[in-house]
Amino acid sequence: MRVKLLLWALCSALLLGLLSGCGSDNGGAAQTVDGKQKVTLTYASWGSPNEKKVQEQIARKFTEKYPWIEVNYMHIPGDYVTKLTTMFAANQAPDVFPIYKAQGLQWAEQGKLYNLNEFLKDDKELTPDALIPNSILYWDKDKIAGIKVTEEAFGLYYNADMFKEAGLPLPPTKAQEAWTWEQFLDTAKKLTIDNNGNNATSPAFDSSNVKQYGVRFDTWIWHLMVPSNGASVISADKDKLNLEDPQVIDAVQKMADLITVHHVAPSPTQSKNIPSPAVALQSRKVAMDLDGQWVQLDLGQSGMNYGVGVLPKLKESKTILFGEPEVISATTKHPKEAWMFYKFLLDAKSGLEMHASGLWMPVAKEWYTDPALIQQWATVKPGHPEGYTDAIMNQTLKNGVNSYDYYLKNSEKINAIINPALDQVWLGKKTVQQAFSEVSAKANAEFKGTYPEK
Amino acid sequence: MTTRTFRWQRVLLYAVLILGSLLCLFPFYWLVRSSMMDLAQIFEMPPKWIPEPFVLRNFIEPFEQLPFGRYFINTLIIVVGTLIGTLLSSTIAAYSFSRMKWVGRDKVFAVLLTSMMLPFAVTLIPTFIGWQSLGLINTYAPLIVPAFFGGGVFNIFLLRQFYMTLPRELDEAVFVDGGNHFTIFTRIILPLSRSAVLVIGLFTFLNTWNDFMGPLVYLNDESKFTLAIGLQQFQGMYTAQWGVLMAASLIIVLPAILLFMIFQRYLMEGIALTGIKG
Amino acid sequence: MQSMTETAERRQTKVTKSSLSSIRRRENWLGWLFAAPAILGFIIFVLGPMIASLWLSLTDYKVASTPNFVGLDNYQNLFNGTDAFFYKSLGVTLYYVILSVPLQIIVAFFLAILLNQNVKGLAFFRTAFYLPTIVPLIASSMVWLWLFDPDMGLLNVIMRALHLPESQWIYSETTVVPTLVLMSLWTVGGTMVIFLAGLKDIPDHYYEAIEIDGGNALHKLIYITIPLTSPTIFFNTIMGFIGGFQVFVQPYVMTQGGPNNGSLFYIFYLFREAFTFSNMGYACAIAWVLFIVIMIFTFLLFRTSQKWVYYEGEGR
């Protein structure tokens, strides 16, 4: 009896749902607005519920400005590439969407994406000079796969209270004052404390019972210090991977030593238990975090007293850039309108609240140079700490270097060979030199050339 | 068997059951615990066992950030549709594959079985293109309709195994009394395999309830999204709101747990063959 | 049991030969009719995509580009060792399957027997044992990551206290697969429930008969429980193999194929080729190799089943 009742309830819920679902569909006959043919674009993106809300707002604001262009926003909360791949295969790709750099370049090569240079070369409003350096992704000479929709840059984030309590000077924010590796390591040691209260400079330091680590970083950013060592993962002649270059090896080994020799950074194993860097800093598991500027959103929301400095330097002060590109699919039926929306997306004014929150960084140069614009985002608290304008904003503009995967063809596959080799490095079983020399030939066999810088 | 060894066995039995259920309850306890904590507490080491303070806001946030009610109804539509389709078609198909004798039966069954052997990753795109050519992308049809066509080989196979254990004499008795296959199916086989049918209902419910990939690929409008997609949204690109994520998981998992608690009682009742022997 | 066969036999004699054969003839097309939805479903929803993927496996399809026919190149690349990940992932997956399937079956069967006893709080125990299957992986993986932590994790703390050797669990190339097998035992709830349903269908008087003959619990297990649940054991074994070869989510969430490809499961590798590297044609070839492997395993199991699976309805 009870089962029957339940069944009835479920069936009526089903019917109700079906009815209300059908009601929302409306016929899409050709319409005109303001004397112009009505156009509908599809815009897809990833992101948290907060980002989703802002994206919806951007789409709405755009239609307010251009009433004949409607933008359907499609939120893809997971398995982003799988869904997009499927849509591409069925010729249903969204008109505009952000994509991971390696995929974007690869897809552009395969003819799935629009060559944005066709718009950019004649555009009066948006010119390459108006953008910050490194923001345009070329897949071939003069062929543009996409432009970064927001920039992403690395810095040295820290818990300011922990520095104060330890009586240590805060990390410098200006490039010319950047810590040397030795200064950085020394600070990290002083901030690494074991269960008995000894820090890592003490001979009694017990490296197997560490309560607080000096620094943390994600191992996928193993090449963080390579540009600073005046080197690159890709050889100068762009004909192979530089895995046997002593400068590259040295820069990666220095990162590994933080974990395996000096014990001032948690191993990947240990940091798996603290999935959020912001939590690690806030809960005093670590004092410093080598991380991208996007952590500011969480750090700001946590209410903690945090700050940011420039990365330590080996030979010269550099930061690595990571922003993902926004692209237009080659199959779009409305390229002109898609480009109009594209420019609207790139304009920091459109999603200002995400820029102000600390998560996004603009790509138009004026936002880095015009004080009136800067104060609308780069100094807004709590998403931007003291020192941000120097340590991240100016550093991005002046000393930013694109991560090597913007230029390396077949980079996903090459990474799939390099990363497992590095696993043994983080565990302390092999040196970087050993690991790289073992896979260098295999990785180079997958080397398929590079993408141009312009 | 003396009563002493008997009692000893009981103690051992309870000990194993209690220990085992503690082990199994642990991840669930962790979910409940974490759902009431703020971000810093969740990952504290050594871990905190009891939230302090209790952050009940985590349970309000999912409803504020996402249209959970809408997602719930959407999920229910898909679940109920799939359930009806699966139960109807898999029981009938299994009957044919186990209780009826027809030329090529076992070969056809073997061919059907292969549909589970090719990974979905490579059939996803052709299947999608098929639904697209029917103009049914962004509808619930790709998620529900297949259930009415066999309801999955897993289910057919499972039911077949159960049907095959039922004595054949039962069928012949029905024939003698002038019954046909339909009478055997509804009067004998279905009631006798109730526990297996319940199991299939349970699995179908849970799979559909938790399915993420299907709805993600076939649905485009947010107004058609399901709970599982909603849950994924709390794991952002750059940040995860762990406490909220855990609370949302708990909200989504509770109906499934309640359902199982009701369900297992019926499973326990299971019908003994002795009942219809005479 | 005996009385039942007797009545049936008595009735059967009343049915004439000719009416039986007409039933048989009708059954031939009725059988197809009953199975028609499932067969149609297979042809519409499965066969098409299967053929499509088989064809794509002979091309260099990259999604949205026109596929070029390349013959058996993709398969050649797999087998001649050009792709170092292929044999590695096949090995990892085989290791997992061979280790996990028997263990899962035994543990699930044992639990089902325990939960089929007449004990107090059965509803609670059953729900508890099934719970890990319902809890979303995102929540349970958090627990596992902590349990397996070599320094602070509960497992190593216990090992230390018992003076047993500690393990690196999922963080070492050699222990990652056994650890994932151990983890998979937590989620045998589904298999257990199928066994429970199977156990429920064993009539009590079978056990009573053994008791009368003075048999103990072990006799009951060997002579009644196992033979009579052999159809469910068979089912769970087949499904265990098919599922084990296609294990994806746990390694994807917990280890990302690492460390040093120690948990590079086949489907993880396939998925990466298909969606990260966009090598869809190649991925189809990878999938078809697995298809053949699973088919052989399933075929062999079906072959052996005639020896040990007992169907009461078959009347063999």
PDB file of C-alpha atoms in Angstrom, chain A residues 77-302:
ATOM      1  CA  PRO A  77      30.994  22.686 -14.179  1.00  0.00           C
ATOM      2  CA  GLY A  78      33.158  19.618 -14.801  1.00  0.00           C
ATOM      3  CA  ASP A  79      34.759  17.437 -17.480  1.00  0.00           C
ATOM      4  CA  TYR A  80      35.014  20.597 -19.514  1.00  0.00           C
ATOM      5  CA  VAL A  81      37.161  19.235 -22.318  1.00  0.00           C
ATOM      6  CA  THR A  82      35.072  16.062 -22.653  1.00  0.00           C
ATOM      7  CA  LYS A  83      31.902  18.050 -23.147  1.00  0.00           C
ATOM      8  CA  LEU A  84      33.512  20.487 -25.564  1.00  0.00           C
ATOM      9  CA  THR A  85      35.139  17.677 -27.552  1.00  0.00           C
ATOM     10  CA  THR A  86      31.776  15.975 -27.898  1.00  0.00           C
ATOM     11  CA  MET A  87      30.119  19.192 -29.004  1.00  0.00           C
ATOM     12  CA  PHE A  88      32.867  19.807 -31.547  1.00  0.00           C
ATOM     13  CA  ALA A  89      32.474  16.317 -32.944  1.00  0.00           C
ATOM     14  CA  ALA A  90      28.772  16.990 -33.425  1.00  0.00           C
ATOM     15  CA  ASN A  91      29.401  20.421 -34.960  1.00  0.00           C
ATOM     16  CA  GLN A  92      27.710  22.072 -32.037  1.00  0.00           C
ATOM     17  CA  ALA A  93      30.618  23.920 -30.506  1.00  0.00           C
ATOM     18  CA  PRO A  94      29.781  27.093 -28.598  1.00  0.00           C
ATOM     19  CA  ASP A  95      30.729  30.282 -30.434  1.00  0.00           C
ATOM     20  CA  VAL A  96      32.967  31.683 -27.713  1.00  0.00           C
ATOM     21  CA  PHE A  97      34.634  29.872 -24.806  1.00  0.00           C
ATOM     22  CA  PRO A  98      37.816  29.756 -22.724  1.00  0.00           C
ATOM     23  CA  ILE A  99      40.030  26.706 -23.105  1.00  0.00           C
ATOM     24  CA  TYR A 100      43.236  25.370 -21.574  1.00  0.00           C
ATOM     25  CA  LYS A 101      46.239  26.664 -23.492  1.00  0.00           C
ATOM     26  CA  ALA A 102      47.594  23.322 -24.687  1.00  0.00           C
ATOM     27  CA  GLN A 103      44.191  22.209 -25.949  1.00  0.00           C
ATOM     28  CA  GLY A 104      43.461  25.597 -27.486  1.00  0.00           C
ATOM     29  CA  LEU A 105      46.668  25.643 -29.515  1.00  0.00           C
ATOM     30  CA  GLN A 106      46.232  22.037 -30.566  1.00  0.00           C
ATOM     31  CA  TRP A 107      42.622  22.611 -31.592  1.00  0.00           C
ATOM     32  CA  ALA A 108      43.575  25.719 -33.509  1.00  0.00           C
ATOM     33  CA  GLU A 109      46.167  23.699 -35.412  1.00  0.00           C
ATOM     34  CA  GLN A 110      43.503  21.159 -36.254  1.00  0.00           C
ATOM     35  CA  GLY A 111      41.321  23.905 -37.678  1.00  0.00           C
ATOM     36  CA  LYS A 112      38.727  23.920 -34.932  1.00  0.00           C
ATOM     37  CA  LEU A 113      39.282  27.544 -33.923  1.00  0.00           C
ATOM     38  CA  TYR A 114      38.933  30.863 -35.684  1.00  0.00           C
ATOM     39  CA  ASN A 115      42.095  32.736 -36.580  1.00  0.00           C
ATOM     40  CA  LEU A 116      41.533  35.827 -34.459  1.00  0.00           C
ATOM     41  CA  ASN A 117      44.103  37.779 -36.418  1.00  0.00           C
ATOM     42  CA  GLU A 118      41.494  38.250 -39.107  1.00  0.00           C
ATOM     43  CA  PHE A 119      39.627  40.462 -36.682  1.00  0.00           C
ATOM     44  CA  LEU A 120      42.539  41.878 -34.768  1.00  0.00           C
ATOM     45  CA  LYS A 121      44.497  43.224 -37.739  1.00  0.00           C
ATOM     46  CA  ASP A 122      41.697  45.589 -38.798  1.00  0.00           C
ATOM     47  CA  ASP A 123      40.194  46.343 -35.421  1.00  0.00           C
ATOM     48  CA  LYS A 124      40.193  49.959 -34.311  1.00  0.00           C
ATOM     49  CA  GLU A 125      39.194  49.343 -30.682  1.00  0.00           C
ATOM     50  CA  LEU A 126      41.501  46.483 -29.809  1.00  0.00           C
ATOM     51  CA  THR A 127      45.118  46.441 -30.954  1.00  0.00           C
ATOM     52  CA  PRO A 128      47.934  44.140 -29.862  1.00  0.00           C
ATOM     53  CA  ASP A 129      49.790  47.128 -28.424  1.00  0.00           C
ATOM     54  CA  ALA A 130      46.937  47.827 -26.044  1.00  0.00           C
ATOM     55  CA  LEU A 131      47.398  44.420 -24.488  1.00  0.00           C
ATOM     56  CA  ILE A 132      49.987  43.382 -21.939  1.00  0.00           C
ATOM     57  CA  PRO A 133      52.897  41.367 -23.370  1.00  0.00           C
ATOM     58  CA  ASN A 134      52.533  37.581 -23.629  1.00  0.00           C
ATOM     59  CA  SER A 135      48.762  37.716 -23.845  1.00  0.00           C
ATOM     60  CA  ILE A 136      48.290  36.590 -27.461  1.00  0.00           C
ATOM     61  CA  LEU A 137      48.604  32.913 -28.370  1.00  0.00           C
ATOM     62  CA  TYR A 138      49.867  32.167 -31.879  1.00  0.00           C
ATOM     63  CA  TRP A 139      49.627  28.701 -33.310  1.00  0.00           C
ATOM     64  CA  ASP A 140      51.431  29.663 -36.483  1.00  0.00           C
ATOM     65  CA  LYS A 141      53.016  32.802 -37.869  1.00  0.00           C
ATOM     66  CA  ASP A 142      50.389  35.586 -37.688  1.00  0.00           C
ATOM     67  CA  LYS A 143      47.732  33.070 -36.765  1.00  0.00           C
ATOM     68  CA  ILE A 144      46.083  33.735 -33.453  1.00  0.00           C
ATOM     69  CA  ALA A 145      44.360  30.934 -31.560  1.00  0.00           C
ATOM     70  CA  GLY A 146      43.221  33.094 -28.703  1.00  0.00           C
ATOM     71  CA  ILE A 147      43.928  35.883 -26.269  1.00  0.00           C
ATOM     72  CA  LYS A 148      44.151  35.317 -22.551  1.00  0.00           C
ATOM     73  CA  VAL A 149      40.874  36.346 -21.005  1.00  0.00           C
ATOM     74  CA  THR A 150      42.551  36.944 -17.665  1.00  0.00           C
ATOM     75  CA  GLU A 151      46.232  36.845 -16.833  1.00  0.00           C
ATOM     76  CA  GLU A 152      47.595  34.571 -14.130  1.00  0.00           C
ATOM     77  CA  ALA A 153      50.953  35.145 -12.459  1.00  0.00           C
ATOM     78  CA  PHE A 154      53.019  33.560  -9.714  1.00  0.00           C
ATOM     79  CA  GLY A 155      54.127  35.229  -6.513  1.00  0.00           C
ATOM     80  CA  LEU A 156      55.330  34.462  -3.019  1.00  0.00           C
ATOM     81  CA  TYR A 157      52.279  34.491  -0.737  1.00  0.00           C
ATOM     82  CA  TYR A 158      52.744  34.401   3.010  1.00  0.00           C
ATOM     83  CA  ASN A 159      51.079  34.560   6.387  1.00  0.00           C
ATOM     84  CA  ALA A 160      52.209  37.935   7.709  1.00  0.00           C
ATOM     85  CA  ASP A 161      51.506  37.094  11.343  1.00  0.00           C
ATOM     86  CA  MET A 162      53.908  34.178  11.241  1.00  0.00           C
ATOM     87  CA  PHE A 163      56.693  36.433   9.979  1.00  0.00           C
ATOM     88  CA  LYS A 164      55.972  38.985  12.669  1.00  0.00           C
ATOM     89  CA  GLU A 165      56.028  36.387  15.434  1.00  0.00           C
ATOM     90  CA  ALA A 166      59.288  34.916  14.162  1.00  0.00           C
ATOM     91  CA  GLY A 167      60.773  38.420  13.935  1.00  0.00           C
ATOM     92  CA  LEU A 168      61.674  37.970  10.282  1.00  0.00           C
ATOM     93  CA  PRO A 169      61.641  40.625   7.564  1.00  0.00           C
ATOM     94  CA  LEU A 170      58.758  40.316   5.094  1.00  0.00           C
ATOM     95  CA  PRO A 171      59.495  39.132   1.538  1.00  0.00           C
ATOM     96  CA  PRO A 172      60.397  42.074  -0.732  1.00  0.00           C
ATOM     97  CA  THR A 173      57.834  43.231  -3.263  1.00  0.00           C
ATOM     98  CA  LYS A 174      60.071  44.933  -5.820  1.00  0.00           C
ATOM     99  CA  ALA A 175      61.918  42.974  -8.487  1.00  0.00           C
ATOM    100  CA  GLN A 176      65.254  44.685  -7.840  1.00  0.00           C
ATOM    101  CA  GLU A 177      65.067  43.735  -4.153  1.00  0.00           C
ATOM    102  CA  ALA A 178      64.049  40.118  -4.758  1.00  0.00           C
ATOM    103  CA  TRP A 179      65.519  37.578  -2.357  1.00  0.00           C
ATOM    104  CA  THR A 180      68.323  35.409  -3.596  1.00  0.00           C
ATOM    105  CA  TRP A 181      67.646  31.682  -3.316  1.00  0.00           C
ATOM    106  CA  GLU A 182      69.883  31.533  -0.227  1.00  0.00           C
ATOM    107  CA  GLN A 183      67.935  34.284   1.528  1.00  0.00           C
ATOM    108  CA  PHE A 184      64.693  32.566   0.657  1.00  0.00           C
ATOM    109  CA  LEU A 185      65.940  29.179   1.825  1.00  0.00           C
ATOM    110  CA  ASP A 186      67.237  30.643   5.066  1.00  0.00           C
ATOM    111  CA  THR A 187      63.865  32.246   5.788  1.00  0.00           C
ATOM    112  CA  ALA A 188      62.079  29.007   4.914  1.00  0.00           C
ATOM    113  CA  LYS A 189      64.337  27.123   7.329  1.00  0.00           C
ATOM    114  CA  LYS A 190      63.639  29.545  10.138  1.00  0.00           C
ATOM    115  CA  LEU A 191      59.930  29.130   9.545  1.00  0.00           C
ATOM    116  CA  THR A 192      60.046  25.330   9.493  1.00  0.00           C
ATOM    117  CA  ILE A 193      59.441  24.023  12.993  1.00  0.00           C
ATOM    118  CA  ASP A 194      59.300  20.463  14.298  1.00  0.00           C
ATOM    119  CA  ASN A 195      57.170  19.068  17.086  1.00  0.00           C
ATOM    120  CA  ASN A 196      59.816  19.940  19.687  1.00  0.00           C
ATOM    121  CA  GLY A 197      59.881  23.568  18.646  1.00  0.00           C
ATOM    122  CA  ASN A 198      63.244  23.401  16.837  1.00  0.00           C
ATOM    123  CA  ASN A 199      63.501  25.140  13.507  1.00  0.00           C
ATOM    124  CA  ALA A 200      65.281  23.727  10.476  1.00  0.00           C
ATOM    125  CA  THR A 201      68.486  25.683  11.132  1.00  0.00           C
ATOM    126  CA  SER A 202      68.966  23.848  14.424  1.00  0.00           C
ATOM    127  CA  PRO A 203      71.094  20.660  14.475  1.00  0.00           C
ATOM    128  CA  ALA A 204      68.420  19.037  16.666  1.00  0.00           C
ATOM    129  CA  PHE A 205      65.771  19.575  13.974  1.00  0.00           C
ATOM    130  CA  ASP A 206      63.658  16.438  13.506  1.00  0.00           C
ATOM    131  CA  SER A 207      62.702  16.371   9.842  1.00  0.00           C
ATOM    132  CA  SER A 208      60.238  13.517  10.223  1.00  0.00           C
ATOM    133  CA  ASN A 209      58.019  15.356  12.695  1.00  0.00           C
ATOM    134  CA  VAL A 210      57.434  18.737  11.161  1.00  0.00           C
ATOM    135  CA  LYS A 211      54.616  20.800  12.596  1.00  0.00           C
ATOM    136  CA  GLN A 212      54.980  23.844  10.395  1.00  0.00           C
ATOM    137  CA  TYR A 213      56.620  24.099   6.996  1.00  0.00           C
ATOM    138  CA  GLY A 214      58.412  27.180   5.727  1.00  0.00           C
ATOM    139  CA  VAL A 215      57.007  26.969   2.218  1.00  0.00           C
ATOM    140  CA  ARG A 216      54.761  24.966  -0.078  1.00  0.00           C
ATOM    141  CA  PHE A 217      54.285  24.667  -3.835  1.00  0.00           C
ATOM    142  CA  ASP A 218      52.429  22.396  -6.252  1.00  0.00           C
ATOM    143  CA  THR A 219      54.741  20.035  -8.070  1.00  0.00           C
ATOM    144  CA  TRP A 220      53.108  20.717 -11.440  1.00  0.00           C
ATOM    145  CA  ILE A 221      54.926  24.045 -11.357  1.00  0.00           C
ATOM    146  CA  TRP A 222      58.323  22.305 -11.250  1.00  0.00           C
ATOM    147  CA  HIS A 223      59.656  24.742 -13.880  1.00  0.00           C
ATOM    148  CA  LEU A 224      58.863  27.819 -11.769  1.00  0.00           C
ATOM    149  CA  MET A 225      62.496  28.877 -11.351  1.00  0.00           C
ATOM    150  CA  VAL A 226      63.723  27.953 -14.819  1.00  0.00           C
ATOM    151  CA  PRO A 227      63.212  31.405 -16.413  1.00  0.00           C
ATOM    152  CA  SER A 228      64.827  33.031 -13.419  1.00  0.00           C
ATOM    153  CA  ASN A 229      67.916  30.900 -14.052  1.00  0.00           C
ATOM    154  CA  GLY A 230      68.119  32.394 -17.539  1.00  0.00           C
ATOM    155  CA  ALA A 231      67.041  29.145 -19.122  1.00  0.00           C
ATOM    156  CA  SER A 232      64.053  27.597 -20.840  1.00  0.00           C
ATOM    157  CA  VAL A 233      62.557  24.143 -21.072  1.00  0.00           C
ATOM    158  CA  ILE A 234      62.668  24.544 -24.859  1.00  0.00           C
ATOM    159  CA  SER A 235      66.111  24.864 -26.443  1.00  0.00           C
ATOM    160  CA  ALA A 236      67.187  28.246 -27.842  1.00  0.00           C
ATOM    161  CA  ASP A 237      67.083  26.868 -31.391  1.00  0.00           C
ATOM    162  CA  LYS A 238      63.579  25.564 -30.741  1.00  0.00           C
ATOM    163  CA  ASP A 239      64.562  22.154 -32.003  1.00  0.00           C
ATOM    164  CA  LYS A 240      64.346  20.066 -28.829  1.00  0.00           C
ATOM    165  CA  LEU A 241      63.586  19.963 -25.136  1.00  0.00           C
ATOM    166  CA  ASN A 242      66.265  21.308 -22.863  1.00  0.00           C
ATOM    167  CA  LEU A 243      66.082  18.543 -20.304  1.00  0.00           C
ATOM    168  CA  GLU A 244      69.836  18.121 -20.202  1.00  0.00           C
ATOM    169  CA  ASP A 245      70.641  21.810 -19.807  1.00  0.00           C
ATOM    170  CA  PRO A 246      72.451  22.265 -16.464  1.00  0.00           C
ATOM    171  CA  GLN A 247      70.609  25.559 -15.861  1.00  0.00           C
ATOM    172  CA  VAL A 248      67.237  23.845 -16.223  1.00  0.00           C
ATOM    173  CA  ILE A 249      68.290  20.921 -14.049  1.00  0.00           C
ATOM    174  CA  ASP A 250      69.684  23.250 -11.409  1.00  0.00           C
ATOM    175  CA  ALA A 251      66.480  25.308 -11.267  1.00  0.00           C
ATOM    176  CA  VAL A 252      64.290  22.219 -10.860  1.00  0.00           C
ATOM    177  CA  GLN A 253      66.677  20.568  -8.402  1.00  0.00           C
ATOM    178  CA  LYS A 254      66.516  23.652  -6.169  1.00  0.00           C
ATOM    179  CA  MET A 255      62.753  23.182  -5.928  1.00  0.00           C
ATOM    180  CA  ALA A 256      63.128  19.475  -5.184  1.00  0.00           C
ATOM    181  CA  ASP A 257      65.768  20.145  -2.537  1.00  0.00           C
ATOM    182  CA  LEU A 258      63.244  22.213  -0.598  1.00  0.00           C
ATOM    183  CA  ILE A 259      61.384  18.967  -0.027  1.00  0.00           C
ATOM    184  CA  THR A 260      63.972  16.214   0.007  1.00  0.00           C
ATOM    185  CA  VAL A 261      67.156  17.852   1.309  1.00  0.00           C
ATOM    186  CA  HIS A 262      66.124  20.786   3.471  1.00  0.00           C
ATOM    187  CA  HIS A 263      62.714  19.454   4.521  1.00  0.00           C
ATOM    188  CA  VAL A 264      61.299  22.957   4.516  1.00  0.00           C
ATOM    189  CA  ALA A 265      58.449  22.104   2.128  1.00  0.00           C
ATOM    190  CA  PRO A 266      55.896  19.280   2.390  1.00  0.00           C
ATOM    191  CA  SER A 267      56.193  16.463  -0.119  1.00  0.00           C
ATOM    192  CA  PRO A 268      53.372  16.040  -2.627  1.00  0.00           C
ATOM    193  CA  THR A 269      52.147  13.258  -0.379  1.00  0.00           C
ATOM    194  CA  GLN A 270      52.013  15.464   2.647  1.00  0.00           C
ATOM    195  CA  SER A 271      50.392  18.357   0.842  1.00  0.00           C
ATOM    196  CA  LYS A 272      47.655  16.142  -0.576  1.00  0.00           C
ATOM    197  CA  ASN A 273      46.095  16.331   2.846  1.00  0.00           C
ATOM    198  CA  ILE A 274      45.839  20.093   2.622  1.00  0.00           C
ATOM    199  CA  PRO A 275      44.189  20.536  -0.749  1.00  0.00           C
ATOM    200  CA  SER A 276      43.668  24.240  -0.331  1.00  0.00           C
ATOM    201  CA  PRO A 277      46.809  26.432  -0.129  1.00  0.00           C
ATOM    202  CA  ALA A 278      44.780  29.157   1.525  1.00  0.00           C
ATOM    203  CA  VAL A 279      43.892  26.767   4.322  1.00  0.00           C
ATOM    204  CA  ALA A 280      47.524  25.752   4.642  1.00  0.00           C
ATOM    205  CA  LEU A 281      48.561  29.355   5.181  1.00  0.00           C
ATOM    206  CA  GLN A 282      45.651  30.227   7.414  1.00  0.00           C
ATOM    207  CA  SER A 283      45.988  27.168   9.629  1.00  0.00           C
ATOM    208  CA  ARG A 284      49.747  27.783   9.916  1.00  0.00           C
ATOM    209  CA  LYS A 285      50.712  24.516   8.280  1.00  0.00           C
ATOM    210  CA  VAL A 286      52.967  26.605   6.058  1.00  0.00           C
ATOM    211  CA  ALA A 287      54.302  30.123   6.236  1.00  0.00           C
ATOM    212  CA  MET A 288      54.903  30.809   2.545  1.00  0.00           C
ATOM    213  CA  ASP A 289      53.198  29.614  -0.613  1.00  0.00           C
ATOM    214  CA  LEU A 290      54.644  29.821  -4.123  1.00  0.00           C
ATOM    215  CA  ASP A 291      51.387  30.174  -5.963  1.00  0.00           C
ATOM    216  CA  GLY A 292      49.353  31.863  -8.645  1.00  0.00           C
ATOM    217  CA  GLN A 293      47.520  35.100  -7.937  1.00  0.00           C
ATOM    218  CA  TRP A 294      44.174  33.261  -8.020  1.00  0.00           C
ATOM    219  CA  VAL A 295      44.694  32.123  -4.396  1.00  0.00           C
ATOM    220  CA  GLN A 296      43.943  35.693  -3.397  1.00  0.00           C
ATOM    221  CA  LEU A 297      40.228  35.051  -3.661  1.00  0.00           C
ATOM    222  CA  ASP A 298      40.390  32.391  -0.951  1.00  0.00           C
ATOM    223  CA  LEU A 299      43.006  34.225   1.089  1.00  0.00           C
ATOM    224  CA  GLY A 300      40.924  37.366   1.035  1.00  0.00           C
ATOM    225  CA  GLN A 301      37.774  35.545   2.057  1.00  0.00           C
ATOM    226  CA  SER A 302      39.539  33.774   4.920  1.00  0.00           C
TER     227      SER A 302
END
